Coordinates of C-alpha atoms and ligand atoms in Angstrom, one line a residue:
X25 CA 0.0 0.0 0.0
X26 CA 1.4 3.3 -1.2
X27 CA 0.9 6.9 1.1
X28 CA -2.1 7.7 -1.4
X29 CA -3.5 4.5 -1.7
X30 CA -6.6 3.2 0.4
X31 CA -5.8 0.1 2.9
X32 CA -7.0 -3.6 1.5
X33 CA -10.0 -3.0 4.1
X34 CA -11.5 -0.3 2.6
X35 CA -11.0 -1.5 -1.2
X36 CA -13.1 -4.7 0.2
X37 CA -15.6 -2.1 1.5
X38 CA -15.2 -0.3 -2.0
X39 CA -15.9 -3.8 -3.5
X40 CA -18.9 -4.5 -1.8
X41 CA -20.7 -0.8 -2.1
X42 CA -20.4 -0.9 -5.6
X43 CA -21.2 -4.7 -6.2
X44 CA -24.7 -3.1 -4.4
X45 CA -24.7 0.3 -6.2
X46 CA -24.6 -1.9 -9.4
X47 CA -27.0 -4.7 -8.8
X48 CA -29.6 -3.4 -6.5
X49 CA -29.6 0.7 -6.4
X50 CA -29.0 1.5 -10.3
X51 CA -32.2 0.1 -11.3
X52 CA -34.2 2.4 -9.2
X53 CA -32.5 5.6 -10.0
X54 CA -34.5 6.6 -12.9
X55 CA -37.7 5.8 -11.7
X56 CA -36.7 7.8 -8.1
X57 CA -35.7 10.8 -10.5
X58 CA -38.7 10.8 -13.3
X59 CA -41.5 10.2 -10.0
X60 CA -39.5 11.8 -7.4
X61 CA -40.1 9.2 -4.9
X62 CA -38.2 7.4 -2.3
X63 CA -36.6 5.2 -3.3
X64 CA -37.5 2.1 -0.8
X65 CA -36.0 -0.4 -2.9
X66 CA -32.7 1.2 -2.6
X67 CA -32.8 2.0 0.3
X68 CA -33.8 -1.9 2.1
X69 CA -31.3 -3.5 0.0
X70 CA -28.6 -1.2 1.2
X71 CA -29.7 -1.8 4.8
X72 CA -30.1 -5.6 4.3
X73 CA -26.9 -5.3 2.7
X74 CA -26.0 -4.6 6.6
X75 CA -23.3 -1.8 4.5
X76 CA -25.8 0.4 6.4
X77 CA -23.3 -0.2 9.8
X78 CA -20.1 0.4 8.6
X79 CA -20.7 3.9 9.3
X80 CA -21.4 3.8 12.6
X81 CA -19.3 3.6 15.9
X82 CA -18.7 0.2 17.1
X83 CA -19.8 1.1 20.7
X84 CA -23.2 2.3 18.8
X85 CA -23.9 -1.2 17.0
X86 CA -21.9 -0.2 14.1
X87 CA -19.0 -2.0 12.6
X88 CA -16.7 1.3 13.1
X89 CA -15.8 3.0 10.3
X90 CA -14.7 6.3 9.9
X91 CA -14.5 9.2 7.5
X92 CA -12.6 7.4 4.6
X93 CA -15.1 4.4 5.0
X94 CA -17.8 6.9 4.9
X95 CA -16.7 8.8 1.5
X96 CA -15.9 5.5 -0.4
X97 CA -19.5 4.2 0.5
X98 CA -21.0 7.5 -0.7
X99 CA -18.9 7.6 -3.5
X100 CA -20.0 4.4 -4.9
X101 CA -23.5 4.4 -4.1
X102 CA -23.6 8.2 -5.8
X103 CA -22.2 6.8 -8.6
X104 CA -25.4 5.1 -9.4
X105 CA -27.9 7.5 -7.9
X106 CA -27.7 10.7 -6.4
X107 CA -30.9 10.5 -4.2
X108 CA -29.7 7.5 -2.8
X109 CA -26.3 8.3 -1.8
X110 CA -28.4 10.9 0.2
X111 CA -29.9 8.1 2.4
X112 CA -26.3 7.2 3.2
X113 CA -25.0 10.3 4.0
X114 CA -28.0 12.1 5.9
X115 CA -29.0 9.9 8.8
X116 CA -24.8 9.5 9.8
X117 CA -24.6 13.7 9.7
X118 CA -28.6 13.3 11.4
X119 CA -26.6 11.3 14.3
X120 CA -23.4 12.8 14.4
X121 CA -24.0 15.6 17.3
X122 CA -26.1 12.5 19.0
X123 CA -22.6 10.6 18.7
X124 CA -20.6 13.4 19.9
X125 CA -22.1 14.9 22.6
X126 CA -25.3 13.4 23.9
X127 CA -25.6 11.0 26.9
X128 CA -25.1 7.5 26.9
X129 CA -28.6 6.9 27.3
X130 CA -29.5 9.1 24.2
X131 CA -27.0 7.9 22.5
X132 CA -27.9 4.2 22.9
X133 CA -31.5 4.8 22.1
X134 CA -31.1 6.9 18.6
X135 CA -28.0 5.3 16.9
X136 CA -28.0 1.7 17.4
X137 CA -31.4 2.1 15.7
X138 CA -29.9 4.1 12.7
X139 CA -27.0 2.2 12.1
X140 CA -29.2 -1.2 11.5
X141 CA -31.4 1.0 9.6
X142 CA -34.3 0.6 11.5
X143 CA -34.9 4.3 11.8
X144 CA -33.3 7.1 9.5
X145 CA -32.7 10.7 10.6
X146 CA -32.6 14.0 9.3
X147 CA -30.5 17.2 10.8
X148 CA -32.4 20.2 10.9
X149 CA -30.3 23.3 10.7
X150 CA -31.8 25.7 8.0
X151 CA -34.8 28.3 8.4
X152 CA -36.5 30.1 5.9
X153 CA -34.9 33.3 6.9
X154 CA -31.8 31.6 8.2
X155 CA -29.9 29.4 5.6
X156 CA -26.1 30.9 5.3
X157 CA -26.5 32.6 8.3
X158 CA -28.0 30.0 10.6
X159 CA -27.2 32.1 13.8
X160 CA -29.9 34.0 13.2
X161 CA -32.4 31.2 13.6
X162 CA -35.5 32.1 15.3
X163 CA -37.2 28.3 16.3
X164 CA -37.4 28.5 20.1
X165 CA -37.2 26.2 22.2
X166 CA -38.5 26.6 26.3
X167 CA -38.1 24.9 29.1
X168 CA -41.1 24.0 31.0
X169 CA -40.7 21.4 34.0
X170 CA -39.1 17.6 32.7
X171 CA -39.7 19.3 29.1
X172 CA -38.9 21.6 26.2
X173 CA -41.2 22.9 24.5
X174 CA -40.2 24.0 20.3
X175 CA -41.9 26.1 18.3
X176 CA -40.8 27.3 14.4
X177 CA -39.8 26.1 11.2
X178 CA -37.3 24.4 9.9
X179 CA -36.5 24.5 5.7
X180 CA -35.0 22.6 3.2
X181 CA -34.9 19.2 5.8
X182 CA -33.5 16.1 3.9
X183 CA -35.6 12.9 3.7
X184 CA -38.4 15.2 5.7
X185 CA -41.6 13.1 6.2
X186 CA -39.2 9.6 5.7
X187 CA -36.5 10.0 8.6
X188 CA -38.0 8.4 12.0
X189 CA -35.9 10.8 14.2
X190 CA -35.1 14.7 14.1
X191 CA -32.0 16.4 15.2
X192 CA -33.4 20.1 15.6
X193 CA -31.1 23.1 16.6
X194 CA -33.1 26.1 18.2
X195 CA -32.5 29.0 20.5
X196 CA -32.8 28.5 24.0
X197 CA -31.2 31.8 24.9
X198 CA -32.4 34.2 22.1
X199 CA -30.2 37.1 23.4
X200 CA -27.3 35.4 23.4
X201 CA -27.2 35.2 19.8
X202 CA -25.2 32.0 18.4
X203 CA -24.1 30.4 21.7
X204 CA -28.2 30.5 22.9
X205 CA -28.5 27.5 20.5
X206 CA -29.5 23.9 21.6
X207 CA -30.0 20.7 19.8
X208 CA -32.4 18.3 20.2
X209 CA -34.1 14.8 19.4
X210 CA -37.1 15.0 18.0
X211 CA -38.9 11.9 17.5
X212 CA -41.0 12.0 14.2
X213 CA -44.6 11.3 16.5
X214 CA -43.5 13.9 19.0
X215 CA -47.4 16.2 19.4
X216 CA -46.8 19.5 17.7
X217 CA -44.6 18.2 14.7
X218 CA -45.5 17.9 11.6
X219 CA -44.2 18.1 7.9
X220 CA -45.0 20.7 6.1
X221 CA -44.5 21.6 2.1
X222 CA -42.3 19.5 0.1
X223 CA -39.9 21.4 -2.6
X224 CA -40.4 20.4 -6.2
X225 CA -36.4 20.5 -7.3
X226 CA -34.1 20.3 -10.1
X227 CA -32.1 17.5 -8.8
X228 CA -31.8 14.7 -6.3
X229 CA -35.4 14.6 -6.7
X230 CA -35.9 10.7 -4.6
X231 CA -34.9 12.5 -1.7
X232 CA -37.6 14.7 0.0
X233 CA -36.6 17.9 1.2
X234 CA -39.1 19.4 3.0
X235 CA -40.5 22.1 6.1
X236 CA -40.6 21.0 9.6
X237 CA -43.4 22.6 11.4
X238 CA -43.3 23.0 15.7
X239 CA -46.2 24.5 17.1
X240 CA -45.7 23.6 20.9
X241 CA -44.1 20.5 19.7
X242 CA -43.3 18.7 23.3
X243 CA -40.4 17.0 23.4
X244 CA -38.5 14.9 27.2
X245 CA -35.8 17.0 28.7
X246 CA -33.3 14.1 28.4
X247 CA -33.8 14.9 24.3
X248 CA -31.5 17.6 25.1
X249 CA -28.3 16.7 23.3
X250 CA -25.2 17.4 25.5
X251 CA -25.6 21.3 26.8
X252 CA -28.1 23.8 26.3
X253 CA -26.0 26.6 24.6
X254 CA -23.5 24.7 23.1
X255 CA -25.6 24.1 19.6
X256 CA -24.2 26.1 17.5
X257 CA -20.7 24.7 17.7
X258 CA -22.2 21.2 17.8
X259 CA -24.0 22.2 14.2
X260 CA -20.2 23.5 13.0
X261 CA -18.5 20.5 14.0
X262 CA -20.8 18.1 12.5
X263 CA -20.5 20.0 9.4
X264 CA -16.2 20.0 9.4
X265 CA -16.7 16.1 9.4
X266 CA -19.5 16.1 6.6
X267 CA -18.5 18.2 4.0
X268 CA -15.6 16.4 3.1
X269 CA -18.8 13.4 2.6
X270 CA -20.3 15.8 0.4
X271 CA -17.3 16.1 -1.8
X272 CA -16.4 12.1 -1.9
X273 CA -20.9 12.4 -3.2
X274 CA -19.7 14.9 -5.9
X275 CA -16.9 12.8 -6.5
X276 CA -19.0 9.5 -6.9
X277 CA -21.5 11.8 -9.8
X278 CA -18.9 12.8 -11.6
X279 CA -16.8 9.2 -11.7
X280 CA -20.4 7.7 -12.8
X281 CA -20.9 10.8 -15.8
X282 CA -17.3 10.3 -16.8
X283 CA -18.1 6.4 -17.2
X284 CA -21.0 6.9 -19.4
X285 CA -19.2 9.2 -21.1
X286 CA -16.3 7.0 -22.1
X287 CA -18.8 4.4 -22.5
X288 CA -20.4 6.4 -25.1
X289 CA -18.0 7.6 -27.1
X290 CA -16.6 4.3 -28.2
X291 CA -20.2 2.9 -29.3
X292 CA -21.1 5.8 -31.1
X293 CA -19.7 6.8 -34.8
X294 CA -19.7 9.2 -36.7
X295 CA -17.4 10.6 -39.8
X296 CA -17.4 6.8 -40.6
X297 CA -15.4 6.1 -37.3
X298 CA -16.0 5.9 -32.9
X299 CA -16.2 9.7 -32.3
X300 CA -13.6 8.1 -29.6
X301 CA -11.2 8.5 -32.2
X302 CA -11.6 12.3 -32.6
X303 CA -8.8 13.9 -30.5
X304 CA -11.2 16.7 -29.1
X305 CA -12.7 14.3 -26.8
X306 CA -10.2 12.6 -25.9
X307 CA -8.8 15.7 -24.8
X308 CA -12.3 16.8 -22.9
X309 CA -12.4 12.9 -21.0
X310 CA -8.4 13.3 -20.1
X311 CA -9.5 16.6 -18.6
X312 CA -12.5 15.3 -16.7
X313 CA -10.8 12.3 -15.5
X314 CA -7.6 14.3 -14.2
X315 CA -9.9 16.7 -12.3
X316 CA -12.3 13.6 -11.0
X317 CA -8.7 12.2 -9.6
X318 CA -7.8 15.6 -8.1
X319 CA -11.1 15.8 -6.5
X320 CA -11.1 12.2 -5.4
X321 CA -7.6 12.8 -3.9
X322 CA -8.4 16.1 -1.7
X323 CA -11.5 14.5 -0.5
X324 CA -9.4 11.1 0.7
X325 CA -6.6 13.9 2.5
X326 CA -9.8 15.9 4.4
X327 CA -11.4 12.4 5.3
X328 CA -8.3 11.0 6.7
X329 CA -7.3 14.1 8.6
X330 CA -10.5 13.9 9.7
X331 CA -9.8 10.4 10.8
X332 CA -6.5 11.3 12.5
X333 CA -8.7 13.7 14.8
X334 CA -7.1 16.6 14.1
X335 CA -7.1 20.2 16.4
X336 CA -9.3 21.2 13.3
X337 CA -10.3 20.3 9.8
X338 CA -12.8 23.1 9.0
X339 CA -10.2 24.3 6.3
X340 CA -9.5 21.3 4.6
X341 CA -13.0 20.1 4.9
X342 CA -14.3 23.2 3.3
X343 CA -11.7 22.9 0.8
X344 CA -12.8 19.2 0.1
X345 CA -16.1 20.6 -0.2
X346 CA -15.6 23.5 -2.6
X347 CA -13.0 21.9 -5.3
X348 CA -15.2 18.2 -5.3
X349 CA -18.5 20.1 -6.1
X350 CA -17.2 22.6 -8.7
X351 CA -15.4 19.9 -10.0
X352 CA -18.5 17.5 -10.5
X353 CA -20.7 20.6 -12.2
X354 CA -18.3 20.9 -14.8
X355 CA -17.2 17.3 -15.3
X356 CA -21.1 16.3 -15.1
X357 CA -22.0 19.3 -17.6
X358 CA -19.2 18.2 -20.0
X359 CA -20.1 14.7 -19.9
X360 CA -23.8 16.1 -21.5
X361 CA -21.7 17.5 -24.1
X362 CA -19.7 14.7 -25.1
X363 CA -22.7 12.5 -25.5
X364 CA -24.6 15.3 -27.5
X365 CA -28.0 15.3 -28.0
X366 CA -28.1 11.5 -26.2
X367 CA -26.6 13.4 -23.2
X368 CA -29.5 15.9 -23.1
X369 CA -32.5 13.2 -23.0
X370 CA -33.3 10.9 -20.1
X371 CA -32.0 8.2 -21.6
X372 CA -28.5 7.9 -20.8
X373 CA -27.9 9.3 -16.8
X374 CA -25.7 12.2 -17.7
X375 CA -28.2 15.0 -17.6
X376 CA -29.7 13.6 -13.9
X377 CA -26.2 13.4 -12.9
X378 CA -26.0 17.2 -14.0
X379 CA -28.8 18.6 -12.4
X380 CA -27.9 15.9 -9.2
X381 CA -24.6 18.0 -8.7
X382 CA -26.1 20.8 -8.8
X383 CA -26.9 20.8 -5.2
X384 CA -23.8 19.7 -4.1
X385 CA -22.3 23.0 -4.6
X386 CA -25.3 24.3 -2.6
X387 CA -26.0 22.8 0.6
X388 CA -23.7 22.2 3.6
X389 CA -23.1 25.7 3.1
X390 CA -23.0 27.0 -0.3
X391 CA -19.3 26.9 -2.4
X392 CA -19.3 31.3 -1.0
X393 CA -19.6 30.2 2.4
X394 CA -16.6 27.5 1.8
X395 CA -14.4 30.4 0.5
X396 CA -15.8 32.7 3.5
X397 CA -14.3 29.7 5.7
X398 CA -10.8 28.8 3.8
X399 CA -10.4 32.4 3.8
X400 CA -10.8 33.3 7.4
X401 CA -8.6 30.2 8.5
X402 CA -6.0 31.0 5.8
X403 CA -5.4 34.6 7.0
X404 CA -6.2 33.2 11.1
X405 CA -3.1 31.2 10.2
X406 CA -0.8 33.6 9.3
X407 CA -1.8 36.3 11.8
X408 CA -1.3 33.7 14.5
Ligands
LIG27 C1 -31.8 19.9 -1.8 C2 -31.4 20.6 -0.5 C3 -31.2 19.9 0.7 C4 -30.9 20.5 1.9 N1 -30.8 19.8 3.0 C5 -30.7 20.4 4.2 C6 -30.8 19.7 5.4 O1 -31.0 18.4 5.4 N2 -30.7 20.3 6.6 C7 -30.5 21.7 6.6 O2 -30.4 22.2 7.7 N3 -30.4 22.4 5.5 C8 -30.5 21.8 4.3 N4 -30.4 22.5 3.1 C9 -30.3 24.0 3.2 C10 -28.9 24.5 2.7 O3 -27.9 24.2 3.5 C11 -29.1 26.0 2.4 O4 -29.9 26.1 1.2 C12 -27.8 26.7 2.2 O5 -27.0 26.7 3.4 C13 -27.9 28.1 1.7 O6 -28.9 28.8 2.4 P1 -30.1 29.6 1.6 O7 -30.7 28.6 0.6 O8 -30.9 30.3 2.6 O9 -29.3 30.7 0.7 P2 -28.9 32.1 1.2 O10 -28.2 32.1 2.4 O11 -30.1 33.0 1.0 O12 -27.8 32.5 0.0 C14 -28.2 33.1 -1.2 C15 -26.9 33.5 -2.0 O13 -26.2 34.4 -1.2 C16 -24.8 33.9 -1.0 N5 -24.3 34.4 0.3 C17 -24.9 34.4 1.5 N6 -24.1 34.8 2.4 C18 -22.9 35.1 1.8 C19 -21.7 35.7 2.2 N7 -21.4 35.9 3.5 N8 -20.7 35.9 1.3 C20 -20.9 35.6 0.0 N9 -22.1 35.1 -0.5 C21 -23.1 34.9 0.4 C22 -25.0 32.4 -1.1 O14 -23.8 31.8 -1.4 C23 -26.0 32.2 -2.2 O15 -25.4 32.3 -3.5 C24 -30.7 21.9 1.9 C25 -30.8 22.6 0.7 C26 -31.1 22.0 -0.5 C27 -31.3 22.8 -1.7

């Protein structure tokens, strides 16, 4: 094993994601787009598949895996289909500030559940009025006896309506601005919760994202998850360790466009020979693959730093982040062109896996507020 290349364990793992991704998530993707539906199929194989554990701390009833684990089986299973590499990578950032920071007893009734996939969970961050700057969240949530009480929306909720357990940030402390946040379990029958309207979207459309409405929602104070104040940075740390999943999910849509892209060009002729043969795509597929491979490789440094456990990775994470996404929208968008009219029609998966990237540049804090956080720890670094 070379410094950049993967241990035998996590090739196996690599193995046995995409062995799945190929026989029991690909057929589904299509439908899951064209309907936008769940895609349950998906979604039972991969948790039969018991993949669904590998995630998840051993101590939690998972097999122990970490970041690296984490972005190889997202990679692979985005390869197929966007919406369901979703699935993967929503209920493990759902649970992360559950893992981190909440009691053993909270802990042992949420995640063992999830990484089984018995339950799924969502992590509920964004407001209408507060989506880059989430400090300024107004859902409130007030203590009354052995209880909280939560009131307010939440926006843009992944797999909203499907997850079985909520992790909801809201202010406990309104005046004290970003440290007055708190996070909570909220358990998809809690009274006062419901789901409100669904998006209709562009991409990654077999995943719901949808509102989460609290009017006097009552939820046990033990659903408290560590302590009250201490949200905010639970939010921010969750996110350091996810976005460098979100980049090896960008990584996995632009590996499976530059695939059908090669594919493609060696079936189809024209000029009386494979358009393979014409050197201005060969040139276009040496560029995507070159940036895939750069992508692939940042992402695999930000995992495994993440792995190492770090003082911090919020840099490189963002980084991860940033370079992964912008590199699938243009590898995604070129593989359209190279197929040509094919690429534009539902046909071949190069247009889904287009509009599916889109996103990825979006949410975990959009690609500005990456360079808002490489920037700030750049220049921290070399005033300090
Ligand atoms: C499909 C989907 C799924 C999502 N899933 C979840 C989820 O599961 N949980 C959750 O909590 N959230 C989720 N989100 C929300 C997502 O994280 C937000 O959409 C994102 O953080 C941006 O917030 P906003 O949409 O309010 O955009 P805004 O904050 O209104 O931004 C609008 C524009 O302004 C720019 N901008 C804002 N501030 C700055 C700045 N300081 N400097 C430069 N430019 C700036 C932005 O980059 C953007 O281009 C999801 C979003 C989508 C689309």
């Amino acid at each position: 094993m070379g410094l950049f290349a993967l241990p035998d364990e996590l090739e196996a793992l690599r193995a046995a994601a995409r062995r799945l991704a190929e026989t029991e998530i690909a057929s589904h993707a299509v439908d899951a787009d064209r309907d936008a539906t769940f895609p349950w199929a998906s979604f039972e194989a991969y948790r039969d598949s018991g993949l669904v554990r590998a995630i998840y701390p051993e101590h939690l009833g998972g097999d122990g895996g970490g970041a690296l684990a984490y972005a190889v089986l997202v990679e692979e299973v985005a390869r197929v289909c966007g919406s369901s590499s979703l699935f993967v990578l929503i209920s493990r950032l759902g649970v992360t500030p559950i893992v981190e920071h909440a009691s053993d007893a909270l802990a042992g009734a949420v995640v063992p559940r999830v990484a089984v996939g018995e339950w799924q969970a969502s992590y509920c961050l964004s407001e209408p009025e507060a989506g880059s700057d989430v400090a300024s969240m107004t859902t409130r949530a007030i203590r009354d006896g052995d209880h909280y009480v939560l009131d307010g929306r939440k926006s843009w909720i992944t797999n909203a309506g499907i997850s079985d357990v909520y992790t909801v940030f809201a202010k406990t402390d309104p005046a004290a601005g970003s440290r007055g946040i708190s996070a909570f379990v909220v358990p998809r029958d809690t009274p006062g919760f419901t789901i409100g309207k669904l998006e209709h979207k562009m991409g990654m459309r077999g995943s719901p994202t949808g509102e989460l409405v609290l009017e006097g929602a009552v939820v046990p104070a033990d659903h408290l998850i560590g302590a009250e104040g201490q949200g905010f940075a639970y939010a921010m740390g969750a996110l350091d360790t996810s976005r460098p999943i979100v980049g090896a999910q960008a990584v996995g849509l632009a590996q499976g466009a530059l695939d059908a892209a090669a594919r493609y060009v060696t079936q189809r002729r024209q000029f009386g020979r494979a358009i393979a043969e014409f050197q201005g795509l060969q040139f276009m597929l040496a560029d995507m693959a070159t940036q895939v491979e750069a992508a692939r490789t940042l992402v695999y440094r930000a995992c495994s730093m993440v792995d190492a456990g770090g003082p911090t990775v919020s840099k490189v994470s963002a980084m991860a982040k940033l370079f992964a996404s912008d590199t699938a929208m243009r590898v995604t968008t070129d593989a359209v062109q190279v197929l040509g009219g094919a690429g534009y029609t539902t046909e071949f998966p190069v247009e889904r896996m287009m509009r599916d990237a889109k996103v990825t540049q979006i949410y975990e804090g959009t690609n500005q507020i990456q360079r808002v956080v490489v920037g700030r720890r750049l220049l921290d670094e070399v005033t300090t």
